[in-house]
PDB file of C-alpha atoms in Angstrom:
ATOM      1  CA  MET A   1      -3.490  34.227 -17.343  1.00  0.00           C
ATOM      2  CA  SER A   2      -0.242  32.353 -16.600  1.00  0.00           C
ATOM      3  CA  ALA A   3      -0.009  29.520 -14.231  1.00  0.00           C
ATOM      4  CA  SER A   4       1.448  30.293 -10.883  1.00  0.00           C
ATOM      5  CA  PRO A   5       4.896  28.695 -10.555  1.00  0.00           C
ATOM      6  CA  LEU A   6       5.422  25.293  -8.792  1.00  0.00           C
ATOM      7  CA  PHE A   7       7.949  26.555  -6.471  1.00  0.00           C
ATOM      8  CA  ASP A   8       8.853  29.822  -4.470  1.00  0.00           C
ATOM      9  CA  ALA A   9      12.685  29.057  -3.927  1.00  0.00           C
ATOM     10  CA  TYR A  10      15.262  26.986  -5.815  1.00  0.00           C
ATOM     11  CA  ILE A  11      18.290  25.359  -4.404  1.00  0.00           C
ATOM     12  CA  MET A  12      20.674  23.971  -6.856  1.00  0.00           C
ATOM     13  CA  VAL A  13      23.760  21.804  -5.623  1.00  0.00           C
ATOM     14  CA  ASP A  14      26.946  21.100  -7.349  1.00  0.00           C
ATOM     15  CA  TRP A  15      28.073  17.901  -5.208  1.00  0.00           C
ATOM     16  CA  SER A  16      31.816  16.629  -4.627  1.00  0.00           C
ATOM     17  CA  ALA A  17      33.362  13.327  -3.883  1.00  0.00           C
ATOM     18  CA  ALA A  18      36.541  14.862  -2.522  1.00  0.00           C
ATOM     19  CA  SER A  19      38.190  12.846   0.377  1.00  0.00           C
ATOM     20  CA  ARG A  20      39.392  16.001   2.287  1.00  0.00           C
ATOM     21  CA  PRO A  21      37.782  19.469   2.971  1.00  0.00           C
ATOM     22  CA  VAL A  22      38.020  21.571  -0.265  1.00  0.00           C
ATOM     23  CA  THR A  23      36.717  24.866  -1.664  1.00  0.00           C
ATOM     24  CA  GLY A  24      36.921  26.551  -4.950  1.00  0.00           C
ATOM     25  CA  ALA A  25      36.842  24.556  -8.254  1.00  0.00           C
ATOM     26  CA  ASN A  26      35.588  20.958  -8.184  1.00  0.00           C
ATOM     27  CA  ALA A  27      34.113  21.398  -4.979  1.00  0.00           C
ATOM     28  CA  ILE A  28      30.542  21.742  -3.458  1.00  0.00           C
ATOM     29  CA  TRP A  29      28.533  24.863  -4.601  1.00  0.00           C
ATOM     30  CA  ILE A  30      25.063  25.741  -3.522  1.00  0.00           C
ATOM     31  CA  ALA A  31      23.050  28.239  -5.321  1.00  0.00           C
ATOM     32  CA  VAL A  32      19.793  29.671  -3.669  1.00  0.00           C
ATOM     33  CA  LEU A  33      17.399  31.703  -5.751  1.00  0.00           C
ATOM     34  CA  LEU A  34      14.237  33.371  -4.478  1.00  0.00           C
ATOM     35  CA  PRO A  35      12.459  34.893  -7.527  1.00  0.00           C
ATOM     36  CA  GLY A  36      11.254  38.386  -6.665  1.00  0.00           C
ATOM     37  CA  GLU A  37       8.834  40.937  -8.532  1.00  0.00           C
ATOM     38  CA  GLY A  38      10.061  42.637 -11.618  1.00  0.00           C
ATOM     39  CA  GLY A  39      12.883  40.433 -12.244  1.00  0.00           C
ATOM     40  CA  ARG A  40      14.652  41.349  -9.005  1.00  0.00           C
ATOM     41  CA  ASP A  41      15.767  37.932  -7.902  1.00  0.00           C
ATOM     42  CA  MET A  42      17.476  37.146  -4.662  1.00  0.00           C
ATOM     43  CA  LEU A  43      20.603  34.811  -5.426  1.00  0.00           C
ATOM     44  CA  GLU A  44      23.124  33.629  -2.910  1.00  0.00           C
ATOM     45  CA  CYS A  45      25.967  31.029  -3.764  1.00  0.00           C
ATOM     46  CA  THR A  46      28.088  29.342  -1.071  1.00  0.00           C
ATOM     47  CA  ASN A  47      31.067  27.066  -1.086  1.00  0.00           C
ATOM     48  CA  PRO A  48      30.991  24.627   1.875  1.00  0.00           C
ATOM     49  CA  ALA A  49      34.242  22.690   2.382  1.00  0.00           C
ATOM     50  CA  THR A  50      32.687  19.320   3.297  1.00  0.00           C
ATOM     51  CA  ARG A  51      29.747  17.125   2.518  1.00  0.00           C
ATOM     52  CA  ALA A  52      28.665  17.241   6.335  1.00  0.00           C
ATOM     53  CA  ALA A  53      28.637  21.113   6.244  1.00  0.00           C
ATOM     54  CA  ALA A  54      26.636  21.153   2.927  1.00  0.00           C
ATOM     55  CA  GLU A  55      24.016  18.606   4.293  1.00  0.00           C
ATOM     56  CA  ALA A  56      23.616  20.931   7.552  1.00  0.00           C
ATOM     57  CA  GLU A  57      23.392  24.040   5.318  1.00  0.00           C
ATOM     58  CA  ILE A  58      20.837  22.723   3.116  1.00  0.00           C
ATOM     59  CA  GLU A  59      18.688  21.459   5.844  1.00  0.00           C
ATOM     60  CA  THR A  60      18.723  24.605   7.515  1.00  0.00           C
ATOM     61  CA  ARG A  61      17.987  26.682   4.374  1.00  0.00           C
ATOM     62  CA  VAL A  62      15.172  24.440   3.342  1.00  0.00           C
ATOM     63  CA  LYS A  63      13.473  24.309   6.894  1.00  0.00           C
ATOM     64  CA  THR A  64      13.843  28.115   7.114  1.00  0.00           C
ATOM     65  CA  LEU A  65      12.117  28.921   3.784  1.00  0.00           C
ATOM     66  CA  MET A  66       9.421  26.217   4.452  1.00  0.00           C
ATOM     67  CA  THR A  67       8.766  28.069   7.798  1.00  0.00           C
ATOM     68  CA  VAL A  68       7.715  31.143   5.903  1.00  0.00           C
ATOM     69  CA  GLY A  69       5.617  29.261   3.588  1.00  0.00           C
ATOM     70  CA  LYS A  70       7.854  28.707   0.732  1.00  0.00           C
ATOM     71  CA  ASN A  71       7.532  25.514  -1.767  1.00  0.00           C
ATOM     72  CA  VAL A  72      11.193  24.446  -2.486  1.00  0.00           C
ATOM     73  CA  LEU A  73      12.829  22.680  -5.466  1.00  0.00           C
ATOM     74  CA  LEU A  74      16.102  21.192  -4.239  1.00  0.00           C
ATOM     75  CA  GLY A  75      18.166  19.718  -7.113  1.00  0.00           C
ATOM     76  CA  PHE A  76      21.511  17.610  -6.673  1.00  0.00           C
ATOM     77  CA  ASP A  77      23.843  16.858  -9.665  1.00  0.00           C
ATOM     78  CA  PHE A  78      24.389  13.200  -9.023  1.00  0.00           C
ATOM     79  CA  ALA A  79      22.098  10.104  -9.852  1.00  0.00           C
ATOM     80  CA  LEU A  80      19.488   9.458  -7.234  1.00  0.00           C
ATOM     81  CA  GLY A  81      19.181   5.985  -8.152  1.00  0.00           C
ATOM     82  CA  TYR A  82      20.703   2.966 -10.065  1.00  0.00           C
ATOM     83  CA  PRO A  83      19.597   0.774 -12.990  1.00  0.00           C
ATOM     84  CA  ALA A  84      16.615  -1.609 -12.556  1.00  0.00           C
ATOM     85  CA  GLY A  85      17.494  -4.851 -10.913  1.00  0.00           C
ATOM     86  CA  THR A  86      20.087  -3.356  -8.737  1.00  0.00           C
ATOM     87  CA  ALA A  87      18.136  -3.912  -5.377  1.00  0.00           C
ATOM     88  CA  GLU A  88      17.110  -7.338  -6.439  1.00  0.00           C
ATOM     89  CA  ARG A  89      20.788  -8.235  -7.046  1.00  0.00           C
ATOM     90  CA  LEU A  90      21.773  -6.822  -3.530  1.00  0.00           C
ATOM     91  CA  GLY A  91      19.117  -8.997  -2.039  1.00  0.00           C
ATOM     92  CA  LEU A  92      17.246  -6.106  -0.603  1.00  0.00           C
ATOM     93  CA  THR A  93      13.816  -7.807  -0.112  1.00  0.00           C
ATOM     94  CA  THR A  94      12.128  -5.440   2.274  1.00  0.00           C
ATOM     95  CA  ASP A  95       8.631  -3.809   2.608  1.00  0.00           C
ATOM     96  CA  LEU A  96      10.350  -0.693   0.811  1.00  0.00           C
ATOM     97  CA  SER A  97      10.369   0.065  -2.993  1.00  0.00           C
ATOM     98  CA  PRO A  98      13.517  -1.152  -4.675  1.00  0.00           C
ATOM     99  CA  TRP A  99      14.581   2.501  -4.776  1.00  0.00           C
ATOM    100  CA  ALA A 100      14.007   3.300  -1.246  1.00  0.00           C
ATOM    101  CA  ALA A 101      15.725  -0.204  -0.146  1.00  0.00           C
ATOM    102  CA  THR A 102      18.691   0.917  -2.188  1.00  0.00           C
ATOM    103  CA  CYS A 103      19.056   4.257  -0.763  1.00  0.00           C
ATOM    104  CA  SER A 104      18.671   2.963   2.769  1.00  0.00           C
ATOM    105  CA  TYR A 105      21.141   0.253   2.050  1.00  0.00           C
ATOM    106  CA  LEU A 106      23.774   3.078   1.069  1.00  0.00           C
ATOM    107  CA  GLU A 107      23.059   5.179   3.977  1.00  0.00           C
ATOM    108  CA  THR A 108      23.589   2.312   6.407  1.00  0.00           C
ATOM    109  CA  HIS A 109      26.795   1.025   4.647  1.00  0.00           C
ATOM    110  CA  ILE A 110      28.838   4.237   3.517  1.00  0.00           C
ATOM    111  CA  HIS A 111      31.119   5.750   5.936  1.00  0.00           C
ATOM    112  CA  ASP A 112      31.680   9.552   5.339  1.00  0.00           C
ATOM    113  CA  GLY A 113      33.352  11.506   8.009  1.00  0.00           C
ATOM    114  CA  ALA A 114      33.092  15.100   8.829  1.00  0.00           C
ATOM    115  CA  ASP A 115      36.561  15.669   7.182  1.00  0.00           C
ATOM    116  CA  ASN A 116      35.239  13.981   3.963  1.00  0.00           C
ATOM    117  CA  ARG A 117      37.180  10.738   4.567  1.00  0.00           C
ATOM    118  CA  ASN A 118      35.268   7.773   3.304  1.00  0.00           C
ATOM    119  CA  ASN A 119      34.958   4.204   2.272  1.00  0.00           C
ATOM    120  CA  ARG A 120      33.468   4.653  -1.059  1.00  0.00           C
ATOM    121  CA  PHE A 121      35.827   2.265  -3.039  1.00  0.00           C
ATOM    122  CA  ALA A 122      35.548  -0.316  -0.438  1.00  0.00           C
ATOM    123  CA  LEU A 123      31.937  -0.254  -0.549  1.00  0.00           C
ATOM    124  CA  ALA A 124      31.889  -0.468  -4.368  1.00  0.00           C
ATOM    125  CA  ALA A 125      34.093  -3.634  -4.172  1.00  0.00           C
ATOM    126  CA  ASP A 126      31.520  -5.266  -1.613  1.00  0.00           C
ATOM    127  CA  MET A 127      28.649  -4.278  -3.632  1.00  0.00           C
ATOM    128  CA  ASN A 128      30.298  -5.691  -6.666  1.00  0.00           C
ATOM    129  CA  GLN A 129      30.861  -8.955  -4.916  1.00  0.00           C
ATOM    130  CA  ALA A 130      27.106  -9.032  -4.146  1.00  0.00           C
ATOM    131  CA  LEU A 131      25.996  -7.909  -7.643  1.00  0.00           C
ATOM    132  CA  SER A 132      28.255 -10.259  -9.769  1.00  0.00           C
ATOM    133  CA  GLY A 133      31.007 -11.798  -7.751  1.00  0.00           C
ATOM    134  CA  MET A 134      33.312  -9.983 -10.028  1.00  0.00           C
ATOM    135  CA  PRO A 135      34.930  -6.312 -10.311  1.00  0.00           C
ATOM    136  CA  HIS A 136      31.718  -5.377 -12.164  1.00  0.00           C
ATOM    137  CA  PRO A 137      29.457  -3.143 -12.450  1.00  0.00           C
ATOM    138  CA  PHE A 138      31.441  -0.577 -10.480  1.00  0.00           C
ATOM    139  CA  TRP A 139      34.810   0.293 -11.922  1.00  0.00           C
ATOM    140  CA  GLY A 140      37.198   3.213 -11.824  1.00  0.00           C
ATOM    141  CA  ALA A 141      39.514   2.543  -8.675  1.00  0.00           C
ATOM    142  CA  PRO A 142      42.946   3.955  -8.020  1.00  0.00           C
ATOM    143  CA  LYS A 143      45.876   1.722  -7.615  1.00  0.00           C
ATOM    144  CA  THR A 144      45.681   1.618  -4.068  1.00  0.00           C
ATOM    145  CA  GLN A 145      42.031   0.511  -4.013  1.00  0.00           C
ATOM    146  CA  ILE A 146      42.263  -2.109  -6.816  1.00  0.00           C
ATOM    147  CA  CYS A 147      41.308  -5.584  -5.641  1.00  0.00           C
ATOM    148  CA  ALA A 148      39.628  -8.835  -6.801  1.00  0.00           C
ATOM    149  CA  THR A 149      36.161  -7.197  -6.922  1.00  0.00           C
ATOM    150  CA  LEU A 150      37.092  -3.659  -7.965  1.00  0.00           C
ATOM    151  CA  ALA A 151      39.112  -2.735 -11.187  1.00  0.00           C
ATOM    152  CA  ALA A 152      40.443   0.408 -12.817  1.00  0.00           C
ATOM    153  CA  THR A 153      38.748  -0.480 -16.181  1.00  0.00           C
ATOM    154  CA  LYS A 154      35.240  -0.983 -17.461  1.00  0.00           C
ATOM    155  CA  GLY A 155      33.890  -4.595 -17.217  1.00  0.00           C
ATOM    156  CA  ASP A 156      31.643  -6.205 -20.058  1.00  0.00           C
ATOM    157  CA  PHE A 157      28.044  -4.518 -19.802  1.00  0.00           C
ATOM    158  CA  ASN A 158      26.999  -6.244 -22.984  1.00  0.00           C
ATOM    159  CA  SER A 159      26.893  -9.733 -21.012  1.00  0.00           C
ATOM    160  CA  GLN A 160      23.448 -11.054 -20.555  1.00  0.00           C
ATOM    161  CA  ALA A 161      24.349 -11.406 -16.838  1.00  0.00           C
ATOM    162  CA  SER A 162      25.192  -7.803 -16.287  1.00  0.00           C
ATOM    163  CA  LEU A 163      23.098  -4.962 -15.087  1.00  0.00           C
ATOM    164  CA  PRO A 164      22.510  -2.164 -17.447  1.00  0.00           C
ATOM    165  CA  GLU A 165      25.351   0.365 -17.903  1.00  0.00           C
ATOM    166  CA  HIS A 166      23.161   3.399 -18.111  1.00  0.00           C
ATOM    167  CA  ARG A 167      19.672   4.045 -16.514  1.00  0.00           C
ATOM    168  CA  ALA A 168      16.538   5.443 -18.508  1.00  0.00           C
ATOM    169  CA  ALA A 169      17.487   8.825 -17.541  1.00  0.00           C
ATOM    170  CA  GLU A 170      20.824   8.707 -19.355  1.00  0.00           C
ATOM    171  CA  ALA A 171      19.181   7.661 -22.377  1.00  0.00           C
ATOM    172  CA  TRP A 172      16.755  10.358 -22.474  1.00  0.00           C
ATOM    173  CA  ILE A 173      19.495  13.030 -21.836  1.00  0.00           C
ATOM    174  CA  LYS A 174      21.645  11.444 -24.901  1.00  0.00           C
ATOM    175  CA  SER A 175      18.603  11.702 -27.086  1.00  0.00           C
ATOM    176  CA  ASN A 176      17.380  15.183 -25.921  1.00  0.00           C
ATOM    177  CA  TYR A 177      20.729  17.024 -25.584  1.00  0.00           C
ATOM    178  CA  LYS A 178      24.070  17.155 -26.900  1.00  0.00           C
ATOM    179  CA  ALA A 179      25.459  15.446 -23.838  1.00  0.00           C
ATOM    180  CA  SER A 180      27.258  12.155 -22.905  1.00  0.00           C
ATOM    181  CA  PRO A 181      26.125  11.377 -19.375  1.00  0.00           C
ATOM    182  CA  LYS A 182      28.331   8.814 -17.580  1.00  0.00           C
ATOM    183  CA  SER A 183      27.286   5.591 -16.098  1.00  0.00           C
ATOM    184  CA  VAL A 184      26.573   5.725 -12.356  1.00  0.00           C
ATOM    185  CA  TRP A 185      28.988   2.815 -12.077  1.00  0.00           C
ATOM    186  CA  GLN A 186      32.009   4.661 -13.016  1.00  0.00           C
ATOM    187  CA  LEU A 187      33.708   5.917  -9.919  1.00  0.00           C
ATOM    188  CA  LEU A 188      36.813   7.968 -11.576  1.00  0.00           C
ATOM    189  CA  GLY A 189      37.473  10.069 -14.512  1.00  0.00           C
ATOM    190  CA  ILE A 190      36.307  13.265 -15.999  1.00  0.00           C
ATOM    191  CA  GLY A 191      32.635  13.869 -15.712  1.00  0.00           C
ATOM    192  CA  SER A 192      32.094  10.653 -13.686  1.00  0.00           C
ATOM    193  CA  VAL A 193      29.205  10.519 -11.312  1.00  0.00           C
ATOM    194  CA  GLY A 194      29.569   7.089  -9.375  1.00  0.00           C
ATOM    195  CA  SER A 195      31.531   8.454  -6.428  1.00  0.00           C
ATOM    196  CA  GLN A 196      29.427  11.583  -6.130  1.00  0.00           C
ATOM    197  CA  SER A 197      26.214   9.147  -6.103  1.00  0.00           C
ATOM    198  CA  LEU A 198      27.629   6.721  -3.433  1.00  0.00           C
ATOM    199  CA  LEU A 199      28.465   9.653  -1.151  1.00  0.00           C
ATOM    200  CA  GLY A 200      25.395  11.854  -2.066  1.00  0.00           C
ATOM    201  CA  ILE A 201      22.608   9.450  -1.865  1.00  0.00           C
ATOM    202  CA  PRO A 202      22.710   8.787   1.743  1.00  0.00           C
ATOM    203  CA  ARG A 203      22.920  12.339   2.618  1.00  0.00           C
ATOM    204  CA  MET A 204      19.954  12.870   0.301  1.00  0.00           C
ATOM    205  CA  ASN A 205      18.145  10.319   2.097  1.00  0.00           C
ATOM    206  CA  ARG A 206      18.518  11.865   5.498  1.00  0.00           C
ATOM    207  CA  LEU A 207      17.483  15.152   4.204  1.00  0.00           C
ATOM    208  CA  ARG A 208      14.251  13.330   2.616  1.00  0.00           C
ATOM    209  CA  ARG A 209      13.424  11.992   6.186  1.00  0.00           C
ATOM    210  CA  SER A 210      14.308  15.355   8.195  1.00  0.00           C
ATOM    211  CA  LEU A 211      12.478  17.774   5.777  1.00  0.00           C
ATOM    212  CA  PRO A 212       8.976  18.033   6.446  1.00  0.00           C
ATOM    213  CA  ASN A 213       6.506  17.382   3.522  1.00  0.00           C
ATOM    214  CA  CYS A 214       9.542  16.210   1.291  1.00  0.00           C
ATOM    215  CA  ARG A 215       9.294  13.845  -1.594  1.00  0.00           C
ATOM    216  CA  VAL A 216      11.879  12.738  -4.138  1.00  0.00           C
ATOM    217  CA  TRP A 217      10.857  13.197  -7.837  1.00  0.00           C
ATOM    218  CA  PRO A 218      10.075  10.849  -9.731  1.00  0.00           C
ATOM    219  CA  PHE A 219      10.263   8.039  -7.216  1.00  0.00           C
ATOM    220  CA  GLU A 220       7.704   9.312  -4.631  1.00  0.00           C
ATOM    221  CA  THR A 221       5.699  11.685  -6.924  1.00  0.00           C
ATOM    222  CA  GLY A 222       5.429   9.693 -10.224  1.00  0.00           C
ATOM    223  CA  LEU A 223       6.506  11.239 -13.550  1.00  0.00           C
ATOM    224  CA  THR A 224       4.188  14.363 -13.410  1.00  0.00           C
ATOM    225  CA  ALA A 225       4.609  17.843 -11.866  1.00  0.00           C
ATOM    226  CA  PRO A 226       4.341  17.614  -8.154  1.00  0.00           C
ATOM    227  CA  ILE A 227       1.073  19.165  -6.825  1.00  0.00           C
ATOM    228  CA  PRO A 228       1.172  20.987  -3.528  1.00  0.00           C
ATOM    229  CA  ASN A 229      -1.071  19.719  -0.678  1.00  0.00           C
ATOM    230  CA  SER A 230      -2.206  22.733   1.001  1.00  0.00           C
ATOM    231  CA  GLU A 231      -3.247  20.863   4.249  1.00  0.00           C
ATOM    232  CA  LYS A 232       0.276  19.697   4.771  1.00  0.00           C
ATOM    233  CA  GLY A 233       1.702  23.109   4.437  1.00  0.00           C
ATOM    234  CA  PRO A 234       4.665  24.013   2.128  1.00  0.00           C
ATOM    235  CA  HIS A 235       6.469  21.078   0.324  1.00  0.00           C
ATOM    236  CA  CYS A 236      10.105  20.365  -0.726  1.00  0.00           C
ATOM    237  CA  ILE A 237      10.745  18.269  -3.771  1.00  0.00           C
ATOM    238  CA  ILE A 238      14.229  16.703  -4.311  1.00  0.00           C
ATOM    239  CA  ALA A 239      15.097  16.041  -8.068  1.00  0.00           C
ATOM    240  CA  GLU A 240      18.150  15.074 -10.136  1.00  0.00           C
ATOM    241  CA  ILE A 241      19.709  17.868 -12.189  1.00  0.00           C
ATOM    242  CA  TYR A 242      22.348  17.685 -15.125  1.00  0.00           C
ATOM    243  CA  PRO A 243      24.293  20.967 -15.501  1.00  0.00           C
ATOM    244  CA  SER A 244      25.576  20.014 -18.962  1.00  0.00           C
ATOM    245  CA  THR A 245      22.216  20.408 -20.493  1.00  0.00           C
ATOM    246  CA  LEU A 246      22.740  24.206 -20.168  1.00  0.00           C
ATOM    247  CA  ASP A 247      25.055  26.550 -22.122  1.00  0.00           C
ATOM    248  CA  VAL A 248      26.671  28.176 -19.249  1.00  0.00           C
ATOM    249  CA  SER A 249      28.705  31.563 -19.456  1.00  0.00           C
ATOM    250  CA  PRO A 250      30.794  32.214 -16.453  1.00  0.00           C
ATOM    251  CA  GLN A 251      30.940  35.805 -15.407  1.00  0.00           C
ATOM    252  CA  PRO A 252      34.768  37.274 -15.103  1.00  0.00           C
ATOM    253  CA  GLN A 253      36.519  35.488 -12.445  1.00  0.00           C
ATOM    254  CA  GLU A 254      33.656  33.180 -11.652  1.00  0.00           C
ATOM    255  CA  ILE A 255      34.306  29.432 -11.155  1.00  0.00           C
ATOM    256  CA  MET A 256      32.491  27.189 -13.464  1.00  0.00           C
ATOM    257  CA  ASP A 257      31.045  25.031 -10.765  1.00  0.00           C
ATOM    258  CA  ARG A 258      29.556  28.306  -9.381  1.00  0.00           C
ATOM    259  CA  ALA A 259      28.223  29.421 -12.793  1.00  0.00           C
ATOM    260  CA  GLN A 260      26.443  26.092 -13.348  1.00  0.00           C
ATOM    261  CA  VAL A 261      24.363  26.050 -10.088  1.00  0.00           C
ATOM    262  CA  ARG A 262      23.738  29.870 -10.679  1.00  0.00           C
ATOM    263  CA  SER A 263      22.472  29.321 -14.338  1.00  0.00           C
ATOM    264  CA  LEU A 264      20.329  26.366 -13.335  1.00  0.00           C
ATOM    265  CA  ALA A 265      18.680  28.105 -10.364  1.00  0.00           C
ATOM    266  CA  THR A 266      17.786  30.896 -12.852  1.00  0.00           C
ATOM    267  CA  ARG A 267      16.735  28.591 -15.615  1.00  0.00           C
TER     268      ARG A 267
END
């Protein structure tokens, strides 16, 4: 007898750091999959133009699913945390865990408007000042954003005083897949995830608070499969996803971003 699946619904999100409303390629894509009997799955993909619209849509969808008793896995394709030591360097000595304190800090300091205009480069420069007093560890600024504490090129991560360039998650991905994940500190460039994380973590943190019985894996669950608590009702687990771990074959005329979230939801 096979074990019951952990979840009843799967929502996979391809995020974007665009500074204006945008749809199509290199924009936000959301795939919602509800497994059905006999392989008759219900799949819907949407393409909201802004992060604010995406956050609102995700919140509504998850709450609707949980209202009818569905356990939901919600996956985001940006880093949900930073290398160990980041919160301490930022001086975040609170009653919260280092991870939760960092999420709260970003939610407080990032400005991300309804039209996608945001202050991510200015915030990265301010964080560099606190983290090192130099243009490090964040890097990858356009010419208009280069300043004394934010550069276009990468700094020295081999320095003893530097925070790690990668998290344990990236090391695991490298050793288990033919993939080369970028550092969360890199803000620009093909495959970079730094800007998406700066703009995604604050919205993830709001969703974490607004959704009932919601936890973030593995920071609030431990490195094990989350076990539902029937007394609390349906649950939502937020997790980090990495689309490049799958060989994705877009359908005719299908945008790659859509194909990736569709394939991840099915997988």
